[in-house]
Coordinates of C-alpha atoms in Angstrom, one line a residue:
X1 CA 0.0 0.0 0.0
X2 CA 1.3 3.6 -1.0
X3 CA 0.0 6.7 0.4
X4 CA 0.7 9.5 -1.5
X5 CA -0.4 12.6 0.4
X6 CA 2.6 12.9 3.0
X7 CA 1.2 15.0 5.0
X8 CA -1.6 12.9 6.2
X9 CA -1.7 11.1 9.0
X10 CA -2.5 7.6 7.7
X11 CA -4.5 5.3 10.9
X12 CA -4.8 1.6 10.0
X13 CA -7.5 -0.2 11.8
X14 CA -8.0 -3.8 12.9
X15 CA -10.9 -4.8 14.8
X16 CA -9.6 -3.7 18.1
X17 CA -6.4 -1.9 17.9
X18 CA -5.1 0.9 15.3
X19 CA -1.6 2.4 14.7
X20 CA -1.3 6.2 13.3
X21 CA 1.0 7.2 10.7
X22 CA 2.9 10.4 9.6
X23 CA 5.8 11.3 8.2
X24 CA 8.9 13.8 9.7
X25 CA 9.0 16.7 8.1
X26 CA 12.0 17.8 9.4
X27 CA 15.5 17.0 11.3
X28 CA 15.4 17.0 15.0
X29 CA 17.6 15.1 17.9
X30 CA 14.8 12.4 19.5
X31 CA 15.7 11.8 23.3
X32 CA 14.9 8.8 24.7
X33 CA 14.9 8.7 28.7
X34 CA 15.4 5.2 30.2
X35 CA 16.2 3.9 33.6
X36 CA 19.7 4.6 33.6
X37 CA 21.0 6.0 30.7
X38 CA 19.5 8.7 27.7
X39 CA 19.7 8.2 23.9
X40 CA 19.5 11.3 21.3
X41 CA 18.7 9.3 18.1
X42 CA 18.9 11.6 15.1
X43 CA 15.3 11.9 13.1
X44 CA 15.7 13.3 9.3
X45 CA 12.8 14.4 7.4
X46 CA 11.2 11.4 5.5
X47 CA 11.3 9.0 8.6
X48 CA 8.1 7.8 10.0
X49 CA 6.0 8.2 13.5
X50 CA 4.2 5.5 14.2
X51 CA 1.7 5.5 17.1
X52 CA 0.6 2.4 18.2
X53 CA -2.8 1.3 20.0
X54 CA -2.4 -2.0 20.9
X55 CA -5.4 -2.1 23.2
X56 CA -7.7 0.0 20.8
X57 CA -9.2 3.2 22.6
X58 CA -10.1 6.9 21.3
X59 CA -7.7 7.7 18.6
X60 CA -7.4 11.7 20.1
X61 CA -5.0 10.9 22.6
X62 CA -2.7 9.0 19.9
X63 CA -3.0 12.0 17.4
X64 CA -1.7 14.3 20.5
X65 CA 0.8 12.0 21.5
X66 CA 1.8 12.0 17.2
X67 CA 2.0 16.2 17.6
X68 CA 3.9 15.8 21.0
X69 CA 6.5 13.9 19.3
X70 CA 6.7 14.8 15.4
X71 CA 5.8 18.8 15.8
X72 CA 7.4 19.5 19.7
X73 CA 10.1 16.7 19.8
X74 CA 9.1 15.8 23.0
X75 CA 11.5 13.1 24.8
X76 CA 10.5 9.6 24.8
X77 CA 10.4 7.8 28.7
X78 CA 11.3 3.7 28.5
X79 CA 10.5 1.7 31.5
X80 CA 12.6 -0.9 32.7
X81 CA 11.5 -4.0 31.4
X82 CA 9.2 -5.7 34.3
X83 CA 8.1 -2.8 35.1
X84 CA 4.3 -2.8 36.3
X85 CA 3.4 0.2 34.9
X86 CA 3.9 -1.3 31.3
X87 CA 0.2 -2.7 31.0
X88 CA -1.3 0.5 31.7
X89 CA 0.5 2.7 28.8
X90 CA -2.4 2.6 26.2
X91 CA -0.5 4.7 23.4
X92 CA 3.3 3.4 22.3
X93 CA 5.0 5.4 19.6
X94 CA 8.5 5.0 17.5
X95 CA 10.2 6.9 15.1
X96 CA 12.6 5.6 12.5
X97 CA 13.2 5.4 8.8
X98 CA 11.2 1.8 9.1
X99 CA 9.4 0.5 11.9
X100 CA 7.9 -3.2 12.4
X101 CA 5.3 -4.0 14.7
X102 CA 5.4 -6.8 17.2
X103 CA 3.2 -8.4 19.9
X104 CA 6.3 -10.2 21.2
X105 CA 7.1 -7.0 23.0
X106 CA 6.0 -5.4 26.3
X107 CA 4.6 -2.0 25.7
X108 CA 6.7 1.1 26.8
X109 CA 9.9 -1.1 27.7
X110 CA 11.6 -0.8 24.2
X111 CA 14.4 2.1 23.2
X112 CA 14.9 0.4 19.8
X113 CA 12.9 2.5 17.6
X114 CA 12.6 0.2 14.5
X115 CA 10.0 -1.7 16.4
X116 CA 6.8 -0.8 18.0
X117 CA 4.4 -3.1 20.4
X118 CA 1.3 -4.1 18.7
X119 CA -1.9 -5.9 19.1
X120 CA -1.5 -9.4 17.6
X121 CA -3.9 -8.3 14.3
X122 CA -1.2 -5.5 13.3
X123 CA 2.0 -7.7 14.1
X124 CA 4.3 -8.2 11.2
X125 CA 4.0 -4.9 9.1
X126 CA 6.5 -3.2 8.3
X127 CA 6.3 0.9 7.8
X128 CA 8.8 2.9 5.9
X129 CA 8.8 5.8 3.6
X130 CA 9.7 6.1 -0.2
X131 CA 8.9 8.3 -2.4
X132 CA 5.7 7.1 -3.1
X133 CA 4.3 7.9 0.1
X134 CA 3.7 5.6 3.1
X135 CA 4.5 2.3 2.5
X136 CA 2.5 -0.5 4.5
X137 CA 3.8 -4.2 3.9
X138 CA 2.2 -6.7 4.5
X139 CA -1.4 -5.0 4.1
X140 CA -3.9 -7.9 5.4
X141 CA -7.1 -7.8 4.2
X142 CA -8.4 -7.2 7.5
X143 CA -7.1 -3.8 7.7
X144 CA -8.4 -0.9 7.0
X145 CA -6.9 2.4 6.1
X146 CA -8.3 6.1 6.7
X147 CA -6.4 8.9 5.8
X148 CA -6.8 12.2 8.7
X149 CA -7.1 15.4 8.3
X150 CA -6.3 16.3 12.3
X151 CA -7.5 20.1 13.0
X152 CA -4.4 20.1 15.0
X153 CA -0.7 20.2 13.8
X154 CA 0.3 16.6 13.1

C-alpha cells in the first residue's frame, strides 16, 4: 500500500487496535529517557511516526501523542522491562526510517525504535517511507486504512 499525500496522517484499523502514521517533516535530535542512561537518536525528514494502540481506545490521545513527538520533539520515557506500569500505557510510539510492529514485546519497555508493540492483528508490518508515500507491507485484508485530516498540527 502507498500513500501518496505525506502529509496525512494515515490510521490503519484492525478490529480492536489501530496504529497512526505520519511522516517527519524535518530534522530533530529524538531523546529517549530510560532507567539509567538517555539516547539522542537523530530523526531526518522522511522518517516515519508510528503510534501504536495496541489495546484500541479513542484515537485523540494517539494524534496528540503524534503532535507531541513529530511537531514538539518531546523526549520519549522507557521503563525498565518488568516494570508494572507497562500494562497500563495505552499509546506506544516509535520513530525511524522503518518501523515493524510486534506483539512479542511489552509496551513502553523498548528504546529500539525500529519496532513498535502491537496488538496481535497489526503484528508483522512493516512501515517505511519512499517516495511514493507511506508504504504499509504486508497490508492484510483485515485492515483498514483512513487517511486524517487532524484540525491540530500533526
Amino acid at each position: 500500500m502507498n500513500d501518496s499525500a505525506c502529509d496525512d496522517v494515515l490510521l490503519v484499523k484492525g478490529a480492536h487496535s489501530f496504529l497512526l502514521v505520519a511522516p517527519v517533516s524535518e530534522d530533530f535530535p529524538l531523546c529517549i529517557e530510560a532507567s539509567l542512561e538517555e539516547y539522542i537518536q537523530g530523526v531526518h525528514a522522511g522518517d516515519v511516526v508510528v503510534v501504536s494502540a495496541p489495546g484500541g481506545g479513542p484515537v485523540e490521545p494517539a494524534l496528540m501523542l503524534l503532535a507531541l513527538v513529530r511537531t514538539y520533539h518531546l523526549p520519549l520515557i522507557v521503563l525498565p522491562r518488568n516494570h508494572p506500569g507497562s500494562k497500563r500505557i495505552p499509546y506506544v510510539v516509535s520513530v525511524a526510517p522503518e518501523i515493524q510492529t510486534s506483539c512479542s514485546i511489552v509496551r513502553g519497555t523498548h528504546p529500539e525504535q525500529h519496532l513498535v508493540c502491537s496488538s496481535d492483528e497489526l503484528a508483522g508490518l512493516t512501515i517505511r517511507m519512499t517516495r511514493d508515500g507511506i508504504t504499509i507491507a504486508p497490508l492484510p485484508a483485515t485492515l483498514t486504512l483512513e487517511r486524517l485530516h487532524p484540525g491540530m498540527s500533526c
